[in-house]
PDB file of C-alpha atoms and ligand atoms in Angstrom:
ATOM      1  CA  MET A   1      20.087  16.081  33.713  1.00 47.00           C
ATOM      2  CA  GLY A   2      16.579  17.393  34.111  1.00 47.00           C
ATOM      3  CA  HIS A   3      14.994  13.959  34.235  1.00 51.00           C
ATOM      4  CA  ASP A   4      16.267  12.129  37.285  1.00 57.00           C
ATOM      5  CA  GLY A   5      15.318  12.610  40.893  1.00 70.00           C
ATOM      6  CA  PRO A   6      13.106  15.125  42.632  1.00 90.00           C
ATOM      7  CA  MET A   7      12.986  18.829  41.830  1.00 96.00           C
ATOM      8  CA  HIS A   8      15.019  20.753  44.390  1.00 97.00           C
ATOM      9  CA  LEU A   9      13.027  23.652  45.825  1.00 97.00           C
ATOM     10  CA  THR A  10      14.518  26.805  47.382  1.00 98.00           C
ATOM     11  CA  VAL A  11      12.470  29.656  48.842  1.00 98.00           C
ATOM     12  CA  VAL A  12      14.804  32.644  49.205  1.00 98.00           C
ATOM     13  CA  ASP A  13      13.788  34.111  52.565  1.00 96.00           C
ATOM     14  CA  HIS A  14      16.543  36.749  52.763  1.00 97.00           C
ATOM     15  CA  PRO A  15      15.096  39.966  54.208  1.00 98.00           C
ATOM     16  CA  LEU A  16      16.161  42.022  51.169  1.00 98.00           C
ATOM     17  CA  ALA A  17      14.384  39.574  48.879  1.00 98.00           C
ATOM     18  CA  GLN A  18      11.246  39.614  50.993  1.00 98.00           C
ATOM     19  CA  ALA A  19      11.272  43.429  51.112  1.00 98.00           C
ATOM     20  CA  ALA A  20      11.550  43.600  47.297  1.00 98.00           C
ATOM     21  CA  LEU A  21       8.724  41.081  46.997  1.00 98.00           C
ATOM     22  CA  THR A  22       6.580  43.257  49.247  1.00 98.00           C
ATOM     23  CA  VAL A  23       7.130  46.237  46.909  1.00 98.00           C
ATOM     24  CA  LEU A  24       6.018  44.031  44.004  1.00 98.00           C
ATOM     25  CA  ARG A  25       2.898  42.919  45.851  1.00 98.00           C
ATOM     26  CA  ASP A  26       1.869  46.479  46.772  1.00 98.00           C
ATOM     27  CA  GLU A  27      -0.897  47.617  44.414  1.00 98.00           C
ATOM     28  CA  SER A  28       0.286  51.226  44.740  1.00 98.00           C
ATOM     29  CA  THR A  29       3.722  50.450  43.203  1.00 98.00           C
ATOM     30  CA  GLU A  30       3.891  52.071  39.748  1.00 97.00           C
ATOM     31  CA  ALA A  31       5.580  50.543  36.698  1.00 97.00           C
ATOM     32  CA  ALA A  32       9.017  52.121  37.282  1.00 97.00           C
ATOM     33  CA  GLY A  33       9.109  50.994  40.900  1.00 98.00           C
ATOM     34  CA  PHE A  34       7.788  47.591  39.912  1.00 98.00           C
ATOM     35  CA  ARG A  35      10.548  47.116  37.321  1.00 98.00           C
ATOM     36  CA  ALA A  36      13.203  48.250  39.808  1.00 98.00           C
ATOM     37  CA  ALA A  37      11.989  45.867  42.512  1.00 98.00           C
ATOM     38  CA  MET A  38      11.719  43.013  39.991  1.00 98.00           C
ATOM     39  CA  ASN A  39      15.296  43.659  38.870  1.00 98.00           C
ATOM     40  CA  ALA A  40      16.593  43.803  42.443  1.00 98.00           C
ATOM     41  CA  LEU A  41      14.765  40.622  43.379  1.00 98.00           C
ATOM     42  CA  ALA A  42      15.922  38.818  40.228  1.00 98.00           C
ATOM     43  CA  ILE A  43      19.536  39.629  41.107  1.00 98.00           C
ATOM     44  CA  MET A  44      19.044  38.013  44.519  1.00 98.00           C
ATOM     45  CA  LEU A  45      17.212  34.968  43.187  1.00 98.00           C
ATOM     46  CA  ILE A  46      19.797  34.353  40.493  1.00 98.00           C
ATOM     47  CA  TYR A  47      22.613  34.737  43.013  1.00 98.00           C
ATOM     48  CA  ASP A  48      21.059  31.808  44.862  1.00 97.00           C
ATOM     49  CA  ALA A  49      20.160  29.840  41.734  1.00 98.00           C
ATOM     50  CA  THR A  50      23.784  29.837  40.556  1.00 97.00           C
ATOM     51  CA  ARG A  51      25.243  28.590  43.843  1.00 95.00           C
ATOM     52  CA  GLU A  52      26.501  25.360  42.229  1.00 93.00           C
ATOM     53  CA  LEU A  53      27.784  26.865  38.991  1.00 94.00           C
ATOM     54  CA  SER A  54      31.009  25.217  37.907  1.00 92.00           C
ATOM     55  CA  THR A  55      34.149  27.323  37.956  1.00 95.00           C
ATOM     56  CA  GLN A  56      37.585  27.022  36.507  1.00 96.00           C
ATOM     57  CA  ASP A  57      40.634  27.522  38.738  1.00 98.00           C
ATOM     58  CA  ILE A  58      42.879  30.275  37.478  1.00 98.00           C
ATOM     59  CA  THR A  59      45.810  32.282  38.758  1.00 98.00           C
ATOM     60  CA  VAL A  60      45.315  35.993  39.181  1.00 98.00           C
ATOM     61  CA  THR A  61      48.025  38.574  39.677  1.00 98.00           C
ATOM     62  CA  THR A  62      47.230  41.131  42.360  1.00 98.00           C
ATOM     63  CA  PRO A  63      49.353  44.292  42.748  1.00 98.00           C
ATOM     64  CA  LEU A  64      51.323  42.272  45.336  1.00 98.00           C
ATOM     65  CA  THR A  65      51.577  38.662  44.128  1.00 98.00           C
ATOM     66  CA  ASP A  66      50.017  35.794  42.212  1.00 98.00           C
ATOM     67  CA  THR A  67      47.108  33.983  43.907  1.00 98.00           C
ATOM     68  CA  ALA A  68      44.436  31.442  43.188  1.00 98.00           C
ATOM     69  CA  GLY A  69      41.115  32.578  41.719  1.00 98.00           C
ATOM     70  CA  VAL A  70      38.232  31.247  39.702  1.00 97.00           C
ATOM     71  CA  ARG A  71      36.252  32.203  36.653  1.00 95.00           C
ATOM     72  CA  ILE A  72      32.853  31.006  35.543  1.00 94.00           C
ATOM     73  CA  ASP A  73      33.464  28.046  33.299  1.00 87.00           C
ATOM     74  CA  ALA A  74      30.548  28.000  30.897  1.00 92.00           C
ATOM     75  CA  PRO A  75      27.758  30.333  31.961  1.00 96.00           C
ATOM     76  CA  PRO A  76      24.282  28.812  31.765  1.00 97.00           C
ATOM     77  CA  TYR A  77      21.873  29.598  28.956  1.00 98.00           C
ATOM     78  CA  VAL A  78      19.455  32.242  30.193  1.00 98.00           C
ATOM     79  CA  ILE A  79      15.920  31.767  28.885  1.00 98.00           C
ATOM     80  CA  PRO A  80      13.252  34.314  29.819  1.00 98.00           C
ATOM     81  CA  VAL A  81       9.649  33.334  29.151  1.00 98.00           C
ATOM     82  CA  LEU A  82       8.025  36.329  27.433  1.00 97.00           C
ATOM     83  CA  ARG A  83       6.724  38.736  28.347  1.00 95.00           C
ATOM     84  CA  ALA A  84       7.104  38.826  32.098  1.00 97.00           C
ATOM     85  CA  GLY A  85      10.365  36.861  32.215  1.00 98.00           C
ATOM     86  CA  LEU A  86      12.044  39.815  30.498  1.00 98.00           C
ATOM     87  CA  GLY A  87      11.722  41.663  33.802  1.00 98.00           C
ATOM     88  CA  MET A  88      14.288  39.238  35.241  1.00 98.00           C
ATOM     89  CA  LEU A  89      16.711  39.144  32.296  1.00 98.00           C
ATOM     90  CA  ALA A  90      18.827  42.187  33.180  1.00 98.00           C
ATOM     91  CA  GLY A  91      19.300  40.762  36.682  1.00 97.00           C
ATOM     92  CA  ALA A  92      20.540  37.474  35.260  1.00 97.00           C
ATOM     93  CA  LEU A  93      22.929  39.200  32.860  1.00 98.00           C
ATOM     94  CA  THR A  94      24.245  41.384  35.694  1.00 96.00           C
ATOM     95  CA  HIS A  95      25.730  38.242  37.213  1.00 96.00           C
ATOM     96  CA  LEU A  96      26.388  36.401  33.937  1.00 97.00           C
ATOM     97  CA  PRO A  97      27.314  39.015  31.348  1.00 96.00           C
ATOM     98  CA  ASP A  98      28.573  36.366  28.913  1.00 95.00           C
ATOM     99  CA  ALA A  99      25.548  34.083  29.191  1.00 97.00           C
ATOM    100  CA  PRO A 100      23.934  33.105  25.899  1.00 97.00           C
ATOM    101  CA  THR A 101      20.255  34.067  25.885  1.00 98.00           C
ATOM    102  CA  ALA A 102      17.287  32.512  24.097  1.00 98.00           C
ATOM    103  CA  PHE A 103      13.591  33.334  24.281  1.00 98.00           C
ATOM    104  CA  VAL A 104      10.369  31.406  24.671  1.00 98.00           C
ATOM    105  CA  GLY A 105       7.094  33.279  24.148  1.00 97.00           C
ATOM    106  CA  VAL A 106       3.914  31.896  25.689  1.00 95.00           C
ATOM    107  CA  ALA A 107       0.661  33.717  26.407  1.00 93.00           C
ATOM    108  CA  ARG A 108      -1.936  32.109  28.599  1.00 88.00           C
ATOM    109  CA  ASN A 109      -5.378  32.223  27.033  1.00 90.00           C
ATOM    110  CA  ASP A 110      -7.564  34.104  29.546  1.00 84.00           C
ATOM    111  CA  ASP A 111     -10.577  31.884  28.859  1.00 88.00           C
ATOM    112  CA  THR A 112      -9.094  28.408  28.522  1.00 89.00           C
ATOM    113  CA  LEU A 113      -6.030  29.113  30.754  1.00 85.00           C
ATOM    114  CA  ILE A 114      -4.046  27.063  28.240  1.00 90.00           C
ATOM    115  CA  PRO A 115      -0.629  28.505  27.314  1.00 91.00           C
ATOM    116  CA  GLU A 116      -0.383  29.436  23.634  1.00 94.00           C
ATOM    117  CA  PRO A 117       3.219  29.411  22.337  1.00 95.00           C
ATOM    118  CA  TYR A 118       4.246  32.173  19.918  1.00 96.00           C
ATOM    119  CA  LEU A 119       8.055  32.226  19.964  1.00 97.00           C
ATOM    120  CA  ASN A 120      10.902  29.777  20.397  1.00 97.00           C
ATOM    121  CA  SER A 121      14.481  30.873  19.725  1.00 97.00           C
ATOM    122  CA  LEU A 122      16.140  27.943  21.520  1.00 97.00           C
ATOM    123  CA  PRO A 123      19.102  26.329  19.790  1.00 97.00           C
ATOM    124  CA  GLY A 124      18.465  22.827  18.469  1.00 97.00           C
ATOM    125  CA  ASP A 125      20.965  21.309  20.912  1.00 97.00           C
ATOM    126  CA  LEU A 126      21.994  22.764  24.253  1.00 97.00           C
ATOM    127  CA  ASP A 127      25.019  20.416  24.335  1.00 96.00           C
ATOM    128  CA  GLY A 128      24.628  19.660  28.018  1.00 96.00           C
ATOM    129  CA  ARG A 129      24.788  23.304  28.981  1.00 96.00           C
ATOM    130  CA  ASP A 130      23.056  24.383  32.207  1.00 97.00           C
ATOM    131  CA  VAL A 131      19.931  26.526  31.843  1.00 98.00           C
ATOM    132  CA  LEU A 132      18.244  29.225  33.900  1.00 98.00           C
ATOM    133  CA  VAL A 133      14.635  29.685  32.805  1.00 98.00           C
ATOM    134  CA  LEU A 134      13.055  32.901  34.051  1.00 98.00           C
ATOM    135  CA  ASP A 135       9.358  33.569  34.640  1.00 98.00           C
ATOM    136  CA  PRO A 136       8.150  35.585  37.629  1.00 98.00           C
ATOM    137  CA  MET A 137       4.803  33.779  37.905  1.00 98.00           C
ATOM    138  CA  LEU A 138       4.173  30.045  38.263  1.00 98.00           C
ATOM    139  CA  ALA A 139       0.375  29.868  38.440  1.00 97.00           C
ATOM    140  CA  THR A 140      -1.144  26.716  36.896  1.00 95.00           C
ATOM    141  CA  GLY A 141       2.396  25.924  35.734  1.00 96.00           C
ATOM    142  CA  GLY A 142       1.313  25.443  32.121  1.00 95.00           C
ATOM    143  CA  SER A 143       3.574  28.157  30.676  1.00 96.00           C
ATOM    144  CA  LEU A 144       6.726  27.142  32.496  1.00 97.00           C
ATOM    145  CA  ALA A 145       6.016  23.450  31.895  1.00 96.00           C
ATOM    146  CA  HIS A 146       5.788  24.214  28.173  1.00 96.00           C
ATOM    147  CA  ALA A 147       9.128  26.056  28.257  1.00 97.00           C
ATOM    148  CA  ALA A 148      10.713  23.309  30.371  1.00 96.00           C
ATOM    149  CA  GLU A 149       9.592  20.635  27.926  1.00 95.00           C
ATOM    150  CA  LEU A 150      11.042  22.545  24.960  1.00 96.00           C
ATOM    151  CA  ILE A 151      14.296  22.861  26.884  1.00 97.00           C
ATOM    152  CA  GLY A 152      14.200  19.223  28.016  1.00 96.00           C
ATOM    153  CA  ASP A 153      14.027  18.075  24.377  1.00 96.00           C
ATOM    154  CA  ARG A 154      17.297  19.839  23.594  1.00 97.00           C
ATOM    155  CA  ASN A 155      19.844  17.981  25.714  1.00 97.00           C
ATOM    156  CA  PRO A 156      20.272  20.497  28.559  1.00 97.00           C
ATOM    157  CA  GLY A 157      22.506  20.201  31.612  1.00 96.00           C
ATOM    158  CA  LYS A 158      21.012  21.241  34.934  1.00 96.00           C
ATOM    159  CA  VAL A 159      17.741  23.123  34.418  1.00 98.00           C
ATOM    160  CA  THR A 160      16.853  25.675  37.085  1.00 98.00           C
ATOM    161  CA  ALA A 161      13.586  27.612  37.001  1.00 98.00           C
ATOM    162  CA  VAL A 162      13.739  31.025  38.673  1.00 98.00           C
ATOM    163  CA  CYS A 163      10.391  32.556  39.633  1.00 98.00           C
ATOM    164  CA  VAL A 164       9.144  35.257  41.964  1.00 98.00           C
ATOM    165  CA  LEU A 165       5.923  33.614  43.058  1.00 98.00           C
ATOM    166  CA  ALA A 166       4.224  30.267  42.707  1.00 98.00           C
ATOM    167  CA  ALA A 167       0.937  28.689  43.599  1.00 98.00           C
ATOM    168  CA  PRO A 168       1.207  25.194  45.077  1.00 98.00           C
ATOM    169  CA  ALA A 169      -0.519  23.792  41.975  1.00 97.00           C
ATOM    170  CA  GLY A 170       2.128  25.320  39.715  1.00 97.00           C
ATOM    171  CA  VAL A 171       4.959  23.779  41.716  1.00 97.00           C
ATOM    172  CA  ALA A 172       3.236  20.399  41.440  1.00 97.00           C
ATOM    173  CA  THR A 173       2.782  20.786  37.667  1.00 96.00           C
ATOM    174  CA  LEU A 174       6.423  21.698  37.168  1.00 96.00           C
ATOM    175  CA  ARG A 175       7.510  18.783  39.325  1.00 96.00           C
ATOM    176  CA  ARG A 176       5.417  16.420  37.200  1.00 95.00           C
ATOM    177  CA  THR A 177       7.184  17.460  33.989  1.00 93.00           C
ATOM    178  CA  GLY A 178      10.409  15.946  35.316  1.00 93.00           C
ATOM    179  CA  ALA A 179      12.185  18.490  33.111  1.00 93.00           C
ATOM    180  CA  VAL A 180      13.351  20.841  35.882  1.00 97.00           C
ATOM    181  CA  ASP A 181      16.085  20.002  38.388  1.00 97.00           C
ATOM    182  CA  ALA A 182      15.639  22.989  40.685  1.00 98.00           C
ATOM    183  CA  LEU A 183      13.135  25.748  41.386  1.00 98.00           C
ATOM    184  CA  VAL A 184      14.236  28.954  43.133  1.00 98.00           C
ATOM    185  CA  LEU A 185      11.627  31.512  44.122  1.00 98.00           C
ATOM    186  CA  ALA A 186      10.713  34.115  46.731  1.00 98.00           C
ATOM    187  CA  SER A 187       7.370  32.716  47.901  1.00 98.00           C
ATOM    188  CA  ILE A 188       4.891  29.910  47.485  1.00 98.00           C
ATOM    189  CA  ASP A 189       1.572  31.674  47.909  1.00 98.00           C
ATOM    190  CA  ASP A 190      -1.724  30.356  49.194  1.00 98.00           C
ATOM    191  CA  HIS A 191      -3.834  29.393  46.195  1.00 97.00           C
ATOM    192  CA  LEU A 192      -5.110  30.174  42.693  1.00 97.00           C
ATOM    193  CA  ASN A 193      -8.401  32.020  42.347  1.00 96.00           C
ATOM    194  CA  ASP A 194     -11.092  31.157  39.790  1.00 93.00           C
ATOM    195  CA  ASP A 195      -9.258  33.175  37.115  1.00 92.00           C
ATOM    196  CA  ALA A 196      -6.033  31.238  37.872  1.00 94.00           C
ATOM    197  CA  PHE A 197      -4.374  34.265  39.470  1.00 96.00           C
ATOM    198  CA  ILE A 198      -1.991  33.619  42.367  1.00 98.00           C
ATOM    199  CA  VAL A 199      -3.450  34.798  45.714  1.00 98.00           C
ATOM    200  CA  PRO A 200      -2.293  36.939  47.488  1.00 98.00           C
ATOM    201  CA  GLY A 201       0.085  37.328  44.534  1.00 98.00           C
ATOM    202  CA  LEU A 202       0.979  40.604  42.873  1.00 98.00           C
ATOM    203  CA  GLY A 203      -1.515  40.849  40.021  1.00 97.00           C
ATOM    204  CA  ASP A 204      -0.508  40.532  36.368  1.00 96.00           C
ATOM    205  CA  ALA A 205       3.294  40.803  36.291  1.00 97.00           C
ATOM    206  CA  GLY A 206       3.503  41.474  32.537  1.00 96.00           C
ATOM    207  CA  ASP A 207       0.949  44.272  32.661  1.00 97.00           C
ATOM    208  CA  ARG A 208       2.555  45.834  35.748  1.00 98.00           C
ATOM    209  CA  LEU A 209       6.070  45.701  34.242  1.00 97.00           C
ATOM    210  CA  TYR A 210       5.032  47.424  31.046  1.00 96.00           C
ATOM    211  CA  GLY A 211       2.640  50.108  32.278  1.00 93.00           C
ATOM    212  CA  LEU A 212      -0.573  48.346  31.281  1.00 95.00           C
ATOM    213  CA  ALA A 213      -2.053  47.664  34.722  1.00 88.00           C
TER     214      ALA A 213
HETATM  215  C1  PRP B   1       1.653  34.968  32.936  1.00 90.88           C
HETATM  216  C2  PRP B   1       2.940  34.843  33.728  1.00 90.88           C
HETATM  217  C3  PRP B   1       3.384  33.442  33.425  1.00 90.88           C
HETATM  218  C4  PRP B   1       2.081  32.722  33.256  1.00 90.88           C
HETATM  219  C5  PRP B   1       1.775  31.946  34.479  1.00 90.88           C
HETATM  220  O1  PRP B   1       1.978  35.230  31.634  1.00 90.88           O
HETATM  221  O2  PRP B   1       3.890  35.805  33.355  1.00 90.88           O
HETATM  222  O3  PRP B   1       4.154  33.337  32.244  1.00 90.88           O
HETATM  223  O4  PRP B   1       1.053  33.695  33.052  1.00 90.88           O
HETATM  224  O5  PRP B   1       0.613  31.231  34.322  1.00 90.88           O
HETATM  225  P1  PRP B   1       0.545  29.665  34.243  1.00 90.88           P
HETATM  226  O6  PRP B   1       1.519  29.120  35.243  1.00 90.88           O
HETATM  227  O7  PRP B   1      -0.877  29.365  34.611  1.00 90.88           O
HETATM  228  O8  PRP B   1       0.858  29.235  32.841  1.00 90.88           O
HETATM  229  P2  PRP B   1       0.915  35.573  30.491  1.00 90.88           P
HETATM  230  O9  PRP B   1       0.512  34.316  29.775  1.00 90.88           O
HETATM  231  O10 PRP B   1      -0.188  36.411  31.043  1.00 90.88           O
HETATM  232  O11 PRP B   1       1.818  36.359  29.495  1.00 90.88           O
HETATM  233  P3  PRP B   1       2.728  37.652  29.772  1.00 90.88           P
HETATM  234  O12 PRP B   1       3.988  37.188  30.446  1.00 90.88           O
HETATM  235  O13 PRP B   1       2.935  38.145  28.390  1.00 90.88           O
HETATM  236  O14 PRP B   1       1.931  38.593  30.631  1.00 90.88           O
END
């Protein structure tokens, strides 16, 4: 998967998600509150992003009788894009405690706006396994497109990008890669400014997560 058909787009408009997003946008939210809201929002986004996860039918014994149940078959690979994607990792592992995790590190050069890769711990072959790639911000789309292309080269199953915010240009870039089956996020904002920041946005997610803003 990852190469056929259009990218499926979901904007999670649940009131709890939108309230958490509002906390993230607020410039007066300090690092601890920012991390908490990011974690809460990630849990909601990943709940939606895993809607079609395959399950295995099992029998479970309640205190009263046997009944039908399910368990998660093969949890998707979870791949945060460093640094800011780490703010969504705990939320993903809350739902998928057995998910294998790999890391992609990309830092956007402030002058050229080109993403500069510095880490890749992906396995050589994903063996058709589904993937959740986490990055709160989809601005020009260069960073996530880079991660998606690395993933796409490794025989993934369904690839779902989970973001907090995007600019329209970033969604278009990701769509053009053809490497992502689905994008789940809380908002598509208005535009990118001259520094390629999402407007209205929430500022620099990495700096705000780690007390540097
Ligand atoms: C930010 C953000 C995304 C990327 C989005 O990361 O967390 O990864 O920029 O921009 P793009 O869509 O134009 O590529 P940054 O490169 O600042 O690194 P960080 O996560 O370490 O803060």
